[in-house]
PDB file of C-alpha atoms in Angstrom:
ATOM      1  CA  MET A 975       0.008  -0.048   0.099  1.00 68.00           C
ATOM      2  CA  SER A 976       1.429   3.364  -0.987  1.00 84.00           C
ATOM      3  CA  SER A 977       1.645   6.260   1.479  1.00 87.00           C
ATOM      4  CA  THR A 978      -1.275   8.084  -0.399  1.00 89.00           C
ATOM      5  CA  GLU A 979      -3.487   4.968   0.049  1.00 88.00           C
ATOM      6  CA  ASN A 980      -2.455   4.657   3.743  1.00 90.00           C
ATOM      7  CA  GLU A 981      -3.251   8.397   4.066  1.00 94.00           C
ATOM      8  CA  ARG A 982      -6.676   7.860   2.521  1.00 94.00           C
ATOM      9  CA  LEU A 983      -7.496   4.941   4.849  1.00 94.00           C
ATOM     10  CA  ARG A 984      -6.400   6.980   7.981  1.00 96.00           C
ATOM     11  CA  ALA A 985      -8.581   9.953   6.787  1.00 96.00           C
ATOM     12  CA  ILE A 986     -11.689   7.708   6.540  1.00 96.00           C
ATOM     13  CA  ILE A 987     -11.036   6.495  10.015  1.00 96.00           C
ATOM     14  CA  ALA A 988     -10.468   9.824  11.540  1.00 97.00           C
ATOM     15  CA  GLY A 989     -13.524  11.127   9.861  1.00 97.00           C
ATOM     16  CA  LEU A 990     -15.562   8.235  11.566  1.00 96.00           C
ATOM     17  CA  LEU A 991     -13.905   8.962  14.832  1.00 97.00           C
ATOM     18  CA  ALA A 992     -14.712  12.708  14.487  1.00 97.00           C
ATOM     19  CA  GLU A 993     -18.387  12.078  13.845  1.00 95.00           C
ATOM     20  CA  ARG A 994     -18.411  10.338  17.260  1.00 95.00           C
ATOM     21  CA  GLY A 995     -16.624  13.331  18.907  1.00 96.00           C
ATOM     22  CA  ASP A 996     -13.260  11.590  19.089  1.00 97.00           C
ATOM     23  CA  THR A 997     -10.490  13.737  17.721  1.00 95.00           C
ATOM     24  CA  GLN A 998      -7.687  11.935  19.659  1.00 96.00           C
ATOM     25  CA  PRO A 999      -4.735  10.543  17.483  1.00 96.00           C
ATOM     26  CA  PHE A1000      -4.620   6.857  16.790  1.00 96.00           C
ATOM     27  CA  ALA A1001      -1.785   4.557  16.045  1.00 96.00           C
ATOM     28  CA  ASP A1002      -1.769   2.053  13.225  1.00 95.00           C
ATOM     29  CA  THR A1003      -1.754  -0.893  15.628  1.00 96.00           C
ATOM     30  CA  GLU A1004      -4.422   0.662  17.870  1.00 96.00           C
ATOM     31  CA  SER A1005      -7.646  -1.116  18.515  1.00 95.00           C
ATOM     32  CA  LEU A1006     -10.377   0.865  17.159  1.00 96.00           C
ATOM     33  CA  PHE A1007     -13.570  -1.393  17.625  1.00 93.00           C
ATOM     34  CA  LEU A1008     -12.594  -3.651  20.648  1.00 91.00           C
ATOM     35  CA  SER A1009     -11.540  -0.476  22.434  1.00 93.00           C
ATOM     36  CA  GLY A1010     -14.975   1.019  21.887  1.00 94.00           C
ATOM     37  CA  ARG A1011     -13.641   3.985  19.835  1.00 95.00           C
ATOM     38  CA  LEU A1012     -15.834   2.789  16.880  1.00 95.00           C
ATOM     39  CA  ASP A1013     -18.989   0.860  16.904  1.00 92.00           C
ATOM     40  CA  SER A1014     -20.889  -1.471  14.600  1.00 88.00           C
ATOM     41  CA  MET A1015     -22.623   1.408  12.819  1.00 92.00           C
ATOM     42  CA  ALA A1016     -19.082   2.719  12.084  1.00 93.00           C
ATOM     43  CA  ALA A1017     -18.028  -0.641  10.915  1.00 90.00           C
ATOM     44  CA  THR A1018     -20.912  -0.475   8.264  1.00 89.00           C
ATOM     45  CA  HIS A1019     -19.616   2.989   7.064  1.00 93.00           C
ATOM     46  CA  LEU A1020     -15.959   1.813   7.255  1.00 92.00           C
ATOM     47  CA  ILE A1021     -16.768  -1.274   5.014  1.00 91.00           C
ATOM     48  CA  MET A1022     -18.633   0.866   2.409  1.00 92.00           C
ATOM     49  CA  ALA A1023     -15.862   3.467   2.350  1.00 93.00           C
ATOM     50  CA  ILE A1024     -13.234   0.839   1.793  1.00 91.00           C
ATOM     51  CA  GLU A1025     -15.189  -0.817  -0.923  1.00 91.00           C
ATOM     52  CA  THR A1026     -15.729   2.414  -2.716  1.00 93.00           C
ATOM     53  CA  GLU A1027     -12.281   3.987  -2.216  1.00 91.00           C
ATOM     54  CA  PHE A1028     -10.113   0.928  -2.874  1.00 91.00           C
ATOM     55  CA  GLY A1029     -12.395  -1.268  -5.046  1.00 91.00           C
ATOM     56  CA  VAL A1030     -12.087  -4.148  -2.609  1.00 87.00           C
ATOM     57  CA  GLU A1031     -15.171  -6.292  -1.503  1.00 87.00           C
ATOM     58  CA  VAL A1032     -14.850  -6.638   2.238  1.00 80.00           C
ATOM     59  CA  GLY A1033     -18.301  -7.235   3.648  1.00 67.00           C
ATOM     60  CA  GLY A1034     -20.240 -10.362   3.660  1.00 71.00           C
ATOM     61  CA  ALA A1035     -22.817 -12.043   5.853  1.00 61.00           C
ATOM     62  CA  ASP A1036     -20.130 -13.856   7.883  1.00 72.00           C
ATOM     63  CA  PHE A1037     -17.606 -10.982   7.965  1.00 75.00           C
ATOM     64  CA  ASP A1038     -15.779 -10.619  11.236  1.00 80.00           C
ATOM     65  CA  VAL A1039     -15.280  -6.906  12.212  1.00 79.00           C
ATOM     66  CA  SER A1040     -12.181  -7.753  14.193  1.00 82.00           C
ATOM     67  CA  LEU A1041     -10.591  -7.907  10.746  1.00 84.00           C
ATOM     68  CA  LEU A1042     -10.995  -4.066  10.777  1.00 88.00           C
ATOM     69  CA  ASP A1043      -9.954  -3.421  14.335  1.00 93.00           C
ATOM     70  CA  SER A1044      -6.815  -1.453  13.467  1.00 95.00           C
ATOM     71  CA  VAL A1045      -5.392   0.485  10.521  1.00 94.00           C
ATOM     72  CA  GLU A1046      -2.759  -2.272  10.159  1.00 93.00           C
ATOM     73  CA  GLU A1047      -5.492  -4.890   9.834  1.00 92.00           C
ATOM     74  CA  MET A1048      -7.425  -2.894   7.350  1.00 91.00           C
ATOM     75  CA  ARG A1049      -4.300  -2.386   5.134  1.00 89.00           C
ATOM     76  CA  SER A1050      -4.025  -6.210   4.960  1.00 86.00           C
ATOM     77  CA  LEU A1051      -7.605  -6.320   3.591  1.00 82.00           C
ATOM     78  CA  VAL A1052      -7.037  -3.488   1.140  1.00 83.00           C
ATOM     79  CA  THR A1053      -3.696  -4.842  -0.308  1.00 81.00           C
TER      80      THR A1053
END
C-alpha cells in the first residue's frame, strides 16, 4: 500500500472517529472497535468506504469486524 492509500485510509477512520466526537490521534496498531472508539454502525460505514475508495469487496454475511480493528489490519484487507 502506498503512503497515499494509507493516508486515505487513515482519513476515513479519522472522519468516523470525529463524527463520534473523538479527535484523539490513533496509532496504526491501535484497537478501534474492541476499544470502543468505533461501533458497529461505524463498521458498516467503514466497509462501504473501503469498498468504494479501494475497489475491494470486504463485507459479507459472515464478515468478522475484528478484521477491521486497526489500521494495520485494514491495510491487509485492502492490499
